[in-house]
């Protein structure tokens, strides 16, 4: 027990999914493919002792394909499509025994051709990962999936606004640039972990997840049962950053528990984390045209988005990456073509920023190249073209509560950009929230206070604290009188998911409705629900991309040792528009966390592959930012507006940090097009500058 009033995360009293236990529980280990693409020819588990239970391909023949946006995943892979694909599972009395037993399962593979780069994967003759295709999951909040038959493209998103040929014909200056971003690890402190148990044909899973109701739906599809026969009990997460969205380890774990007839628990090790889900690598080409006075007239983006061996939420990432790359600008003629592409690498999925970082890196770096060609200040070029109140975005939606210029100016002022631009760079962005979106909440009166029931998930972002504070204000009580238990799909009202920085905005509105219902009724329970309608036509990109835009900016000041390529960050400043702050301490911590992840992306984070094998699947070889990596000046601010709604900000200042640093380098004539910005890439850019002189 933790001391009264002390945060249980400090005392060790917090219970995570790694702490879950059930009576009579066994422990699981997975048998994973060592090959990036291979057919399982045979399997032999005869060496296992009687105390072990082996889940083999024949045990899951009655199960179905599943997937959050495309149903292309199997509980066990008969064709392994990436190194680490799960082909069998073993349960034993202890974790150590399960790991030892998994090593005793003999698998005979037929190796198949593989492809590792998204551009190569769409070339003629590339090996096909899913030659039979797969069905759309048809999820209510998902986009319409548009695969290209006979290719590795699982989704194509297009945005068309105006007449792109006519737009470029109007341009006096046209620039074209191409940029790459690598895969990256989420690296939460807590790994994936869960316990699965069957009772009277009903499945219960205790797990850390951002998507309880999505997880319930996908497991119901996999096992061919009604959703009401699946119960998901959430736990606070020791970090996620997108890693714990949708089905991961839960499907094979549930199948193993079904065969064992007992509860089974699994905890992944750190190497397995790198094989489970990562960030989408991308290749993005930007073409941008303007008149001589700096007025933007046309923009094209071609995006190759590597979704790995399975689609996961790649279609959604390709969509958001596509329209985020347009940027917060008035551009009369726009064309975006964004492809989510299968490769023989581990699956890529939701990652803090959800594709926005990749396209903002490319788009905002290109803005500085255009400014250079025009002989303009990059700040002035942006300021002249930013969206303002009542303007129409490329998707056709009218913009409201527009604060881009405030955010950009605040970032510029923080680094003294207008006094001296040398070694300084800027970035401004827009990012969408999950749309359409639905959130429901219930408030129950107790003898000592209130219980707020919600499927919103706590992963360190302070969701519980924000709901306590909002609830206390609305219910005229103390925050300590408001209890917010973990999600449980049996008793928690529906929520779309805890992603895209939507929780405080959506749940806050639903909570107002629930409190109003509680006060107007005679019972002890109030219910509130809100819906945001919208969505984009995937063939035109027209519609409502976001009912609630996230807005922000960043600025960086750098110095470079051109002899060694060493880059020193003197100052980085992030700005997020919050509308109205609910929990200031939590909001500031979210800004700091986002900026630190942005620094890691900019400077050294990248998963390295060798023929499909992860070469740095540990926290010694894969570097995440430590306190010593922070710049000498590391500052941020939150912009508010009187009377505004609450805006999400959990991801806003991650995407602009790499672009601001890249543009600061570009102000010194050092043009880097690939992340991370390593000393080797800086030296190559210095050499390229010298060669062009």
XYZ file of C-alpha atoms in Angstrom:
693
model
C 0.000 0.000 0.000
C 1.229 3.479 -0.795
C 1.207 6.248 1.732
C -1.935 8.383 1.767
C -1.649 11.321 -0.589
C 1.518 10.101 -2.329
C 1.356 9.261 -6.016
C 1.466 5.429 -6.311
C 3.794 5.782 -9.298
C 6.364 7.156 -6.854
C 5.874 4.507 -4.169
C 5.623 1.534 -6.543
C 1.970 1.034 -5.686
C 0.715 1.540 -9.238
C -0.500 -1.716 -10.822
C 0.320 -2.122 -14.510
C -0.527 -4.931 -16.913
C 2.863 -6.532 -16.141
C 1.562 -6.964 -12.564
C -1.685 -8.753 -13.517
C -2.152 -12.263 -12.120
C -4.914 -14.891 -12.126
C -5.286 -18.092 -10.099
C -3.760 -21.110 -11.825
C -2.060 -18.895 -14.377
C 0.458 -20.191 -16.925
C 3.105 -18.095 -18.662
C 3.531 -17.710 -22.417
C 6.383 -17.347 -24.856
C 6.102 -16.894 -28.600
C 7.921 -18.754 -31.354
C 8.947 -16.161 -33.914
C 10.155 -16.441 -37.486
C 13.876 -15.771 -37.987
C 13.176 -15.012 -41.663
C 11.662 -11.856 -43.186
C 9.487 -13.860 -45.592
C 8.987 -17.599 -45.323
C 6.350 -20.290 -45.562
C 5.990 -22.637 -42.593
C 6.347 -26.134 -44.048
C 6.168 -28.140 -40.831
C 6.402 -27.820 -37.066
C 7.429 -30.236 -34.336
C 6.685 -29.647 -30.639
C 7.229 -33.242 -29.486
C 10.225 -32.301 -27.327
C 8.035 -30.292 -24.938
C 7.264 -31.712 -21.510
C 3.793 -32.606 -20.267
C 3.634 -29.408 -18.212
C 3.722 -27.321 -21.409
C 0.928 -26.419 -23.819
C 1.864 -25.675 -27.429
C -0.306 -23.604 -29.768
C 0.409 -24.704 -33.334
C -1.068 -23.615 -36.697
C -3.627 -26.459 -36.764
C -5.020 -25.197 -33.441
C -6.156 -21.918 -35.012
C -7.645 -23.185 -38.275
C -11.109 -22.178 -37.040
C -10.042 -18.579 -36.388
C -10.416 -15.612 -38.733
C -8.260 -12.833 -40.102
C -8.518 -9.557 -38.246
C -7.089 -6.025 -38.352
C -8.062 -2.548 -37.228
C -8.379 -1.135 -40.765
C -7.547 -4.055 -43.082
C -8.227 -7.670 -42.081
C -4.869 -9.088 -43.099
C -3.526 -10.554 -39.820
C -3.645 -14.181 -38.638
C -3.475 -15.362 -35.027
C -0.504 -17.491 -36.120
C 1.345 -16.909 -39.383
C 1.552 -19.842 -41.802
C 3.472 -17.436 -44.027
C 5.808 -15.280 -41.940
C 6.013 -11.801 -43.432
C 8.645 -10.256 -41.161
C 11.375 -11.299 -38.776
C 9.568 -11.869 -35.503
C 6.211 -12.860 -36.975
C 4.554 -15.237 -34.473
C 4.233 -18.782 -35.851
C 3.543 -20.693 -32.593
C 3.181 -20.144 -28.851
C 3.971 -22.119 -25.700
C 2.552 -21.971 -22.168
C 4.382 -23.296 -19.127
C 4.235 -22.936 -15.318
C 6.925 -20.205 -15.294
C 8.109 -17.599 -17.755
C 11.576 -19.123 -17.803
C 10.154 -22.562 -18.606
C 7.995 -21.095 -21.375
C 10.973 -19.355 -22.973
C 13.004 -22.568 -22.813
C 10.136 -24.582 -24.299
C 9.666 -22.100 -27.154
C 13.277 -22.711 -28.159
C 12.521 -26.444 -28.415
C 9.805 -26.049 -31.044
C 11.310 -26.985 -34.384
C 10.040 -25.168 -37.458
C 10.904 -25.948 -41.067
C 10.663 -22.891 -43.322
C 10.669 -22.313 -47.070
C 12.283 -18.920 -47.554
C 10.597 -16.486 -49.959
C 11.794 -13.285 -51.699
C 11.541 -10.162 -49.552
C 11.404 -6.385 -50.022
C 12.392 -3.767 -47.430
C 11.956 -0.325 -48.995
C 8.539 1.191 -49.805
C 9.673 2.601 -53.136
C 11.115 -0.773 -54.149
C 7.937 -2.486 -52.943
C 5.770 -0.693 -55.534
C 8.184 -1.327 -58.415
C 7.167 -3.840 -61.100
C 8.121 -7.389 -60.167
C 8.388 -6.731 -56.411
C 7.484 -9.735 -54.210
C 3.859 -9.483 -53.062
C 3.237 -9.842 -49.331
C -0.534 -10.348 -49.574
C -1.167 -11.611 -53.104
C -4.757 -12.619 -52.268
C -5.586 -9.165 -50.928
C -7.566 -8.491 -47.766
C -10.903 -7.018 -46.777
C -11.445 -3.616 -45.227
C -12.304 -3.837 -41.543
C -15.195 -1.458 -42.205
C -14.677 0.254 -38.870
C -17.133 3.086 -38.271
C -14.437 5.666 -37.483
C -11.995 4.481 -40.134
C -11.371 5.811 -43.601
C -12.496 3.937 -46.704
C -9.600 1.667 -47.624
C -8.417 1.867 -51.239
C -5.922 -0.932 -51.990
C -4.319 -1.203 -55.427
C -4.970 -4.759 -56.609
C -1.957 -6.833 -57.548
C 0.483 -4.526 -55.734
C 1.858 -4.005 -52.227
C -0.243 -0.856 -51.798
C -2.809 -1.538 -49.063
C -4.261 1.977 -49.262
C -4.052 5.001 -51.498
C -5.148 8.434 -50.258
C -5.513 11.266 -52.712
C -6.300 14.923 -52.135
C -7.218 17.153 -55.056
C -7.903 20.857 -54.644
C -8.022 23.244 -57.589
C -6.160 22.567 -60.839
C -2.570 21.565 -60.119
C -1.325 22.040 -63.702
C -2.814 25.524 -63.880
C -1.346 26.335 -60.470
C 2.207 25.505 -61.475
C 1.712 27.420 -64.716
C 1.061 30.508 -62.557
C 4.234 30.002 -60.521
C 7.305 32.150 -61.095
C 9.464 29.911 -58.898
C 9.128 26.146 -58.417
C 11.230 24.004 -56.056
C 11.249 20.251 -55.627
C 12.764 18.319 -52.738
C 12.701 14.719 -51.454
C 13.065 13.602 -47.837
C 13.330 10.353 -45.876
C 12.509 9.394 -42.314
C 13.462 6.036 -40.759
C 11.596 3.616 -38.573
C 11.727 4.401 -34.863
C 10.875 2.580 -31.648
C 8.239 3.770 -29.188
C 10.453 2.595 -26.292
C 7.933 2.894 -23.434
C 9.312 1.897 -20.038
C 6.674 -0.822 -19.666
C 6.665 -3.503 -22.382
C 3.551 -5.128 -23.831
C 1.933 -7.483 -21.313
C -1.445 -9.161 -20.852
C -3.375 -11.996 -19.229
C -6.093 -13.874 -21.146
C -8.726 -16.177 -19.618
C -11.778 -18.043 -20.954
C -14.804 -18.896 -18.814
C -18.002 -20.439 -20.189
C -17.064 -19.427 -23.712
C -16.355 -15.836 -22.734
C -12.922 -14.210 -23.117
C -11.486 -11.705 -20.659
C -8.202 -9.945 -21.350
C -6.374 -7.787 -18.808
C -4.004 -5.579 -20.781
C -2.545 -2.122 -21.215
C -4.237 -0.720 -24.313
C -5.192 2.648 -25.767
C -8.145 1.086 -27.604
C -10.313 -1.145 -25.373
C -13.337 -1.227 -27.661
C -11.266 -1.635 -30.848
C -9.428 -4.499 -29.165
C -12.712 -6.092 -28.140
C -14.086 -5.822 -31.674
C -10.991 -7.287 -33.339
C -10.754 -10.216 -30.926
C -14.443 -10.945 -31.509
C -13.768 -11.029 -35.255
C -10.742 -13.294 -34.813
C -12.627 -15.823 -32.681
C -15.949 -15.517 -34.519
C -17.938 -14.542 -31.423
C -20.180 -11.643 -30.426
C -18.405 -8.594 -29.024
C -20.341 -8.973 -25.763
C -18.499 -12.270 -25.214
C -15.188 -10.392 -25.035
C -14.273 -8.260 -22.042
C -11.261 -5.939 -21.999
C -10.039 -4.704 -18.623
C -7.535 -1.917 -19.040
C -4.626 -1.050 -16.813
C -2.568 2.124 -16.489
C 0.315 1.988 -18.931
C 3.936 2.747 -18.231
C 4.086 4.675 -21.482
C 2.742 3.822 -24.915
C 3.175 6.660 -27.463
C 0.985 4.650 -29.868
C 2.640 1.253 -29.298
C -0.349 -0.175 -27.426
C -3.080 0.599 -29.901
C -5.165 -2.197 -31.438
C -4.372 -5.941 -31.264
C -0.766 -6.885 -30.614
C 0.075 -9.924 -28.457
C -3.507 -10.412 -27.249
C -4.792 -12.601 -30.134
C -2.216 -15.443 -29.935
C -2.318 -15.168 -26.133
C -6.102 -15.655 -26.117
C -5.825 -18.621 -28.479
C -3.186 -20.179 -26.222
C -5.407 -19.675 -23.158
C -8.297 -21.299 -25.044
C -6.226 -24.410 -25.744
C -4.708 -24.533 -22.241
C -8.063 -24.130 -20.526
C -6.314 -21.886 -18.007
C -5.386 -18.204 -17.721
C -2.143 -17.383 -19.530
C 0.098 -14.340 -19.136
C 2.736 -12.912 -21.455
C 5.285 -10.129 -20.979
C 7.378 -9.223 -24.020
C 11.097 -8.606 -23.658
C 12.779 -5.512 -25.071
C 13.921 -7.194 -28.277
C 10.356 -8.348 -28.952
C 9.188 -4.762 -28.627
C 11.213 -3.854 -31.725
C 9.509 -6.709 -33.613
C 5.970 -5.802 -32.552
C 5.286 -2.241 -33.725
C 7.358 0.747 -34.830
C 6.962 4.132 -36.536
C 6.288 4.322 -40.282
C 9.393 5.043 -42.368
C 8.600 7.319 -45.294
C 9.839 8.824 -48.517
C 8.177 12.131 -49.376
C 8.637 14.275 -52.457
C 7.434 17.877 -52.316
C 6.973 20.247 -55.239
C 6.065 23.816 -54.341
C 5.325 26.819 -56.542
C 4.975 30.521 -55.737
C 4.758 33.929 -57.369
C 7.720 36.277 -57.035
C 6.023 38.106 -54.145
C 5.937 34.851 -52.164
C 2.271 33.954 -52.701
C 1.953 30.168 -52.748
C 0.006 28.927 -55.777
C 0.587 25.169 -56.054
C 1.826 22.215 -54.027
C 2.287 18.521 -54.774
C 3.161 15.744 -52.348
C 3.969 12.169 -53.291
C 4.298 9.961 -50.218
C 5.551 6.397 -49.881
C 4.593 5.219 -46.381
C 6.069 1.912 -45.195
C 3.415 0.125 -43.139
C 5.500 -3.048 -42.733
C 4.175 -6.591 -42.996
C 0.581 -5.787 -42.020
C -1.605 -2.762 -42.630
C -2.459 -2.052 -38.977
C -3.464 1.643 -39.040
C -1.216 2.423 -42.032
C -4.192 3.596 -44.142
C -5.054 6.165 -41.480
C -1.435 7.241 -41.074
C -1.028 7.682 -44.848
C -4.182 9.805 -44.866
C -3.185 12.086 -41.995
C 0.405 12.277 -43.201
C -0.936 13.329 -46.595
C -3.090 16.246 -45.539
C -0.739 17.378 -42.741
C 1.928 17.816 -45.421
C -0.166 20.499 -47.102
C 0.615 22.626 -44.056
C -1.393 25.450 -42.464
C -1.326 27.526 -45.646
C -3.679 29.048 -48.229
C -2.739 27.207 -51.416
C -5.298 27.335 -54.251
C -3.992 24.278 -56.112
C -2.977 21.095 -54.262
C -2.396 17.458 -55.185
C -1.494 14.755 -52.641
C -0.893 11.088 -53.443
C -0.090 9.065 -50.326
C 0.464 5.298 -50.425
C 0.504 2.887 -47.467
C 2.796 0.107 -48.655
C 3.543 -3.399 -47.393
C 7.198 -4.400 -46.851
C 8.863 -7.349 -45.103
C 9.680 -5.323 -42.000
C 7.912 -5.447 -38.610
C 4.513 -3.745 -38.600
C 4.400 0.026 -38.302
C 1.515 1.781 -36.627
C 0.412 4.661 -34.473
C 3.316 6.730 -33.141
C 3.126 10.039 -31.328
C 2.344 12.531 -34.104
C 0.647 9.888 -36.313
C 2.496 10.565 -39.555
C 2.459 14.328 -39.177
C 6.145 14.515 -38.261
C 7.226 12.768 -41.467
C 5.325 15.059 -43.820
C 5.916 18.220 -41.780
C 9.666 17.499 -41.881
C 9.459 17.387 -45.689
C 6.965 20.222 -46.168
C 8.509 22.753 -43.820
C 12.048 22.058 -45.008
C 10.835 22.753 -48.547
C 9.341 26.063 -47.410
C 12.813 27.267 -46.419
C 14.252 26.134 -49.756
C 11.535 28.161 -51.506
C 12.225 31.195 -49.300
C 15.902 30.976 -50.242
C 15.070 30.878 -53.948
C 12.743 33.870 -53.545
C 15.244 35.849 -51.467
C 12.667 36.134 -48.661
C 12.776 35.585 -44.930
C 11.328 32.137 -44.165
C 9.285 33.800 -41.421
C 7.809 36.334 -43.843
C 7.040 33.652 -46.426
C 5.098 31.664 -43.860
C 3.373 34.691 -42.366
C 2.164 35.820 -45.794
C 0.516 32.478 -46.554
C -0.796 31.190 -43.223
C -4.432 30.201 -42.891
C -6.542 32.715 -41.026
C -10.034 32.772 -39.565
C -12.603 31.835 -42.207
C -10.078 30.610 -44.789
C -10.717 27.351 -46.629
C -8.208 24.522 -46.209
C -7.314 22.212 -49.105
C -9.853 19.641 -47.857
C -12.644 22.166 -48.326
C -13.244 22.880 -44.645
C -13.548 26.389 -43.250
C -11.000 27.112 -40.528
C -12.087 28.433 -37.131
C -10.237 29.448 -33.959
C -7.083 29.899 -36.043
C -3.911 30.601 -34.047
C -1.108 29.611 -36.434
C 0.383 33.104 -36.682
C 0.396 33.543 -32.900
C 2.208 30.226 -32.469
C 4.729 30.952 -35.225
C 5.507 34.450 -33.970
C 5.928 33.217 -30.402
C 8.445 30.614 -31.578
C 10.356 33.164 -33.666
C 10.470 35.663 -30.814
C 11.795 33.077 -28.375
C 15.006 32.561 -30.394
C 15.371 36.152 -31.614
C 14.761 35.053 -35.180
C 14.120 38.487 -36.651
C 17.263 39.978 -35.102
C 19.612 37.395 -36.650
C 18.456 34.388 -38.702
C 21.832 32.678 -38.958
C 21.786 29.229 -37.357
C 18.062 29.508 -36.635
C 15.074 27.663 -38.044
C 11.291 27.669 -37.765
C 8.397 25.293 -38.282
C 4.618 25.752 -38.016
C 2.088 22.957 -38.292
C -1.467 21.783 -38.292
C -2.465 18.305 -37.164
C -5.888 16.711 -37.208
C -7.813 14.931 -34.459
C -9.564 11.589 -34.990
C -12.637 12.429 -37.065
C -15.332 11.115 -36.947
C -15.123 10.587 -33.226
C -17.440 9.495 -30.420
C -17.038 9.635 -26.648
C -19.378 8.667 -23.830
C -18.996 8.949 -20.084
C -20.993 8.147 -16.947
C -20.987 9.871 -13.563
C -22.181 7.974 -10.487
C -22.905 9.539 -7.116
C -21.426 7.701 -4.100
C -21.576 8.207 -0.330
C -18.290 10.165 -0.386
C -18.156 11.679 -3.872
C -18.413 10.571 -7.470
C -17.157 7.898 -9.844
C -16.464 8.834 -13.457
C -16.629 5.784 -15.723
C -14.851 6.115 -19.028
C -12.990 3.974 -21.549
C -10.337 6.670 -21.879
C -6.972 5.158 -21.006
C -4.205 6.388 -18.723
C -0.730 6.022 -20.234
C 1.119 8.693 -18.313
C -0.489 11.671 -20.039
C -2.567 12.601 -16.981
C -6.016 11.675 -18.297
C -7.281 10.703 -14.854
C -6.078 13.935 -13.287
C -7.674 16.058 -16.003
C -11.028 14.294 -15.549
C -10.762 14.686 -11.774
C -10.146 18.412 -12.137
C -12.918 18.938 -14.684
C -15.287 16.755 -12.679
C -14.546 18.569 -9.442
C -15.222 21.928 -11.098
C -18.512 20.784 -12.629
C -19.699 18.857 -9.549
C -18.594 21.494 -7.011
C -16.473 19.079 -4.993
C -12.809 18.416 -4.313
C -10.711 16.510 -6.905
C -10.004 13.874 -4.270
C -13.725 13.078 -4.149
C -13.701 12.043 -7.814
C -12.641 8.491 -8.639
C -11.701 7.503 -12.210
C -11.285 3.702 -12.402
C -9.475 1.974 -15.296
C -11.449 1.091 -18.442
C -13.586 -2.048 -18.462
C -15.678 -2.724 -21.557
C -18.338 -4.412 -19.390
C -19.068 -1.247 -17.396
C -17.342 1.682 -19.162
C -19.335 3.577 -21.802
C -17.994 3.483 -25.357
C -15.062 5.620 -26.441
C -13.513 5.613 -29.897
C -9.965 5.358 -28.575
C -7.341 7.222 -26.557
C -5.391 8.550 -29.510
C -4.812 11.748 -31.509
C -4.799 13.988 -28.423
C -8.593 13.867 -28.333
C -9.389 12.744 -24.775
C -9.569 16.017 -22.840
C -11.497 17.722 -25.639
C -13.991 14.902 -26.246
C -14.348 13.595 -22.697
C -14.621 17.085 -21.258
C -17.644 17.765 -23.455
C -19.167 14.360 -22.678
C -18.603 14.985 -18.969
C -20.589 18.226 -19.151
C -23.489 16.276 -20.640
C -23.221 13.556 -17.985
C -23.213 16.057 -15.116
C -26.202 17.852 -16.640
C -28.018 14.507 -16.905
C -27.172 13.604 -13.301
C -28.524 16.888 -11.999
C -31.676 16.834 -14.081
C -32.661 13.253 -13.183
C -33.796 11.519 -10.029
C -31.224 8.719 -10.129
C -27.657 8.328 -8.962
C -26.143 8.134 -12.436
C -25.730 10.563 -15.287
C -24.775 9.716 -18.859
C -23.247 11.951 -21.515
C -22.213 11.354 -25.098
C -20.765 13.547 -27.836
C -20.078 12.822 -31.493
C -17.945 14.648 -34.014
C -19.049 13.873 -37.542
C -16.805 14.059 -40.562
C -14.250 12.180 -42.597
C -12.549 12.544 -45.958
C -13.291 11.045 -49.334
C -10.130 8.937 -49.831
C -10.238 9.516 -53.595
C -10.444 13.316 -53.483
C -9.422 14.279 -49.946
C -12.501 16.481 -49.633
C -14.685 16.575 -46.540
C -13.935 17.167 -42.861
C -10.448 15.992 -41.893
C -10.686 17.314 -38.359
C -13.428 18.935 -36.312
C -10.757 20.202 -33.939
C -7.333 21.257 -35.248
C -4.102 21.014 -33.287
C -1.885 24.029 -33.923
C 1.703 24.692 -32.950
C 5.207 25.767 -33.902
C 8.839 25.348 -32.963
C 12.085 27.271 -33.346
C 15.670 26.108 -33.028
C 19.089 27.728 -32.758
C 22.059 25.523 -33.656
C 25.823 25.596 -34.030
C 27.895 23.207 -36.157
C 31.472 22.000 -36.022
C 32.098 21.586 -39.738
C 35.261 19.576 -39.125
C 33.471 16.796 -37.232
C 29.843 17.276 -38.255
C 28.851 17.640 -34.614
C 25.593 19.528 -34.238
C 24.983 21.506 -31.030
C 21.454 22.616 -30.192
C 21.789 25.955 -28.432
C 18.060 26.524 -27.949
C 14.820 24.838 -28.949
C 11.427 26.362 -28.199
C 8.019 24.734 -28.704
C 4.608 26.388 -28.835
C 1.241 24.624 -28.571
C -2.215 26.137 -28.790
C -4.314 24.708 -25.954
C -7.459 26.799 -26.268
C -8.086 26.631 -22.542
C -5.792 24.780 -20.133
C -7.386 22.291 -17.733
C -4.313 20.870 -16.004
C -1.363 23.222 -16.431
C 1.236 20.961 -14.886
C 0.117 18.077 -17.091
C 0.012 20.279 -20.184
C 3.551 21.522 -19.597
C 4.827 17.990 -19.077
C 3.166 16.919 -22.331
C 4.942 19.728 -24.165
C 8.288 18.739 -22.676
C 7.791 15.064 -23.466
C 6.809 15.825 -27.060
C 9.828 18.051 -27.584
C 12.201 15.454 -26.130
C 10.835 12.808 -28.501
C 11.217 15.336 -31.320
C 14.865 15.801 -30.385
C 15.415 12.059 -30.445
C 13.842 11.848 -33.899
C 15.934 14.756 -35.137
C 19.307 13.692 -33.788
C 19.756 9.955 -33.347
C 16.709 7.655 -33.253
C 16.487 5.101 -36.084
C 15.911 1.364 -36.181
C 18.634 -0.199 -38.298
C 17.878 -3.212 -40.486
C 20.132 -5.726 -42.204
C 18.239 -7.956 -44.656
C 15.104 -7.522 -42.599
C 16.804 -8.209 -39.251
C 16.695 -5.495 -36.609
C 20.332 -4.706 -35.905
C 19.864 -2.534 -32.804
C 16.942 -4.105 -30.909
C 18.060 -3.001 -27.449
C 18.427 0.211 -25.488
C 22.203 0.108 -25.662
C 22.409 0.310 -29.444
C 19.120 2.172 -29.960
C 19.519 5.552 -28.304
C 16.659 7.504 -26.774
C 17.219 11.019 -25.404
C 18.662 11.293 -21.914
C 18.810 14.402 -19.744
C 22.324 15.151 -20.997
C 21.047 15.344 -24.583
C 18.795 18.326 -23.891
C 19.868 21.691 -25.285
C 21.339 24.348 -23.063
C 18.054 26.231 -23.445
C 14.967 24.032 -23.658
C 11.800 26.110 -23.430
C 8.151 25.970 -24.410
C 4.892 27.827 -23.993
C 1.166 27.203 -24.156
C -1.035 29.645 -26.035
C -4.580 30.191 -24.742
C -7.590 32.228 -25.853
C -10.353 33.617 -23.679
C -13.565 31.659 -24.190
C -11.950 28.905 -26.271
C -12.703 25.205 -26.067
C -10.196 22.803 -24.572
C -7.740 21.667 -27.261
C -5.610 18.527 -27.200
C -1.841 19.084 -27.131
C -0.239 15.744 -26.281
C 1.529 15.483 -29.653
C 1.604 19.024 -31.005
C 5.220 20.041 -30.415
C 6.865 16.784 -31.472
C 6.436 17.137 -35.283
C 7.905 20.651 -35.655
C 11.157 20.014 -33.752
C 13.059 18.046 -36.469
C 12.018 20.512 -39.186
C 13.018 23.533 -37.080
C 16.448 21.983 -36.471
C 16.803 21.049 -40.152
C 15.907 24.592 -41.191
C 18.388 26.035 -38.701
C 21.080 23.960 -40.404
C 19.826 25.073 -43.819
C 20.304 28.706 -42.793
C 24.030 27.834 -42.642
C 23.918 26.339 -46.129
C 23.826 22.767 -44.809
C 20.958 20.891 -46.477
C 20.080 17.570 -44.807
C 17.257 15.527 -46.334
C 17.234 12.412 -44.172
C 16.645 11.864 -40.475
C 18.271 11.502 -38.047
C 20.709 14.367 -38.551
C 23.867 12.429 -37.775
C 27.403 13.869 -37.943
C 27.989 11.813 -41.093
C 24.975 13.387 -42.807
C 26.054 16.863 -41.712
C 29.546 16.297 -43.131
C 28.059 15.006 -46.394
C 25.917 18.152 -46.620
C 28.952 20.357 -45.920
C 30.811 18.598 -48.736
C 27.827 19.040 -51.070
C 27.745 22.758 -50.275
C 31.444 23.055 -51.082
C 31.009 21.144 -54.337
C 28.164 23.441 -55.424
C 30.071 26.643 -54.591
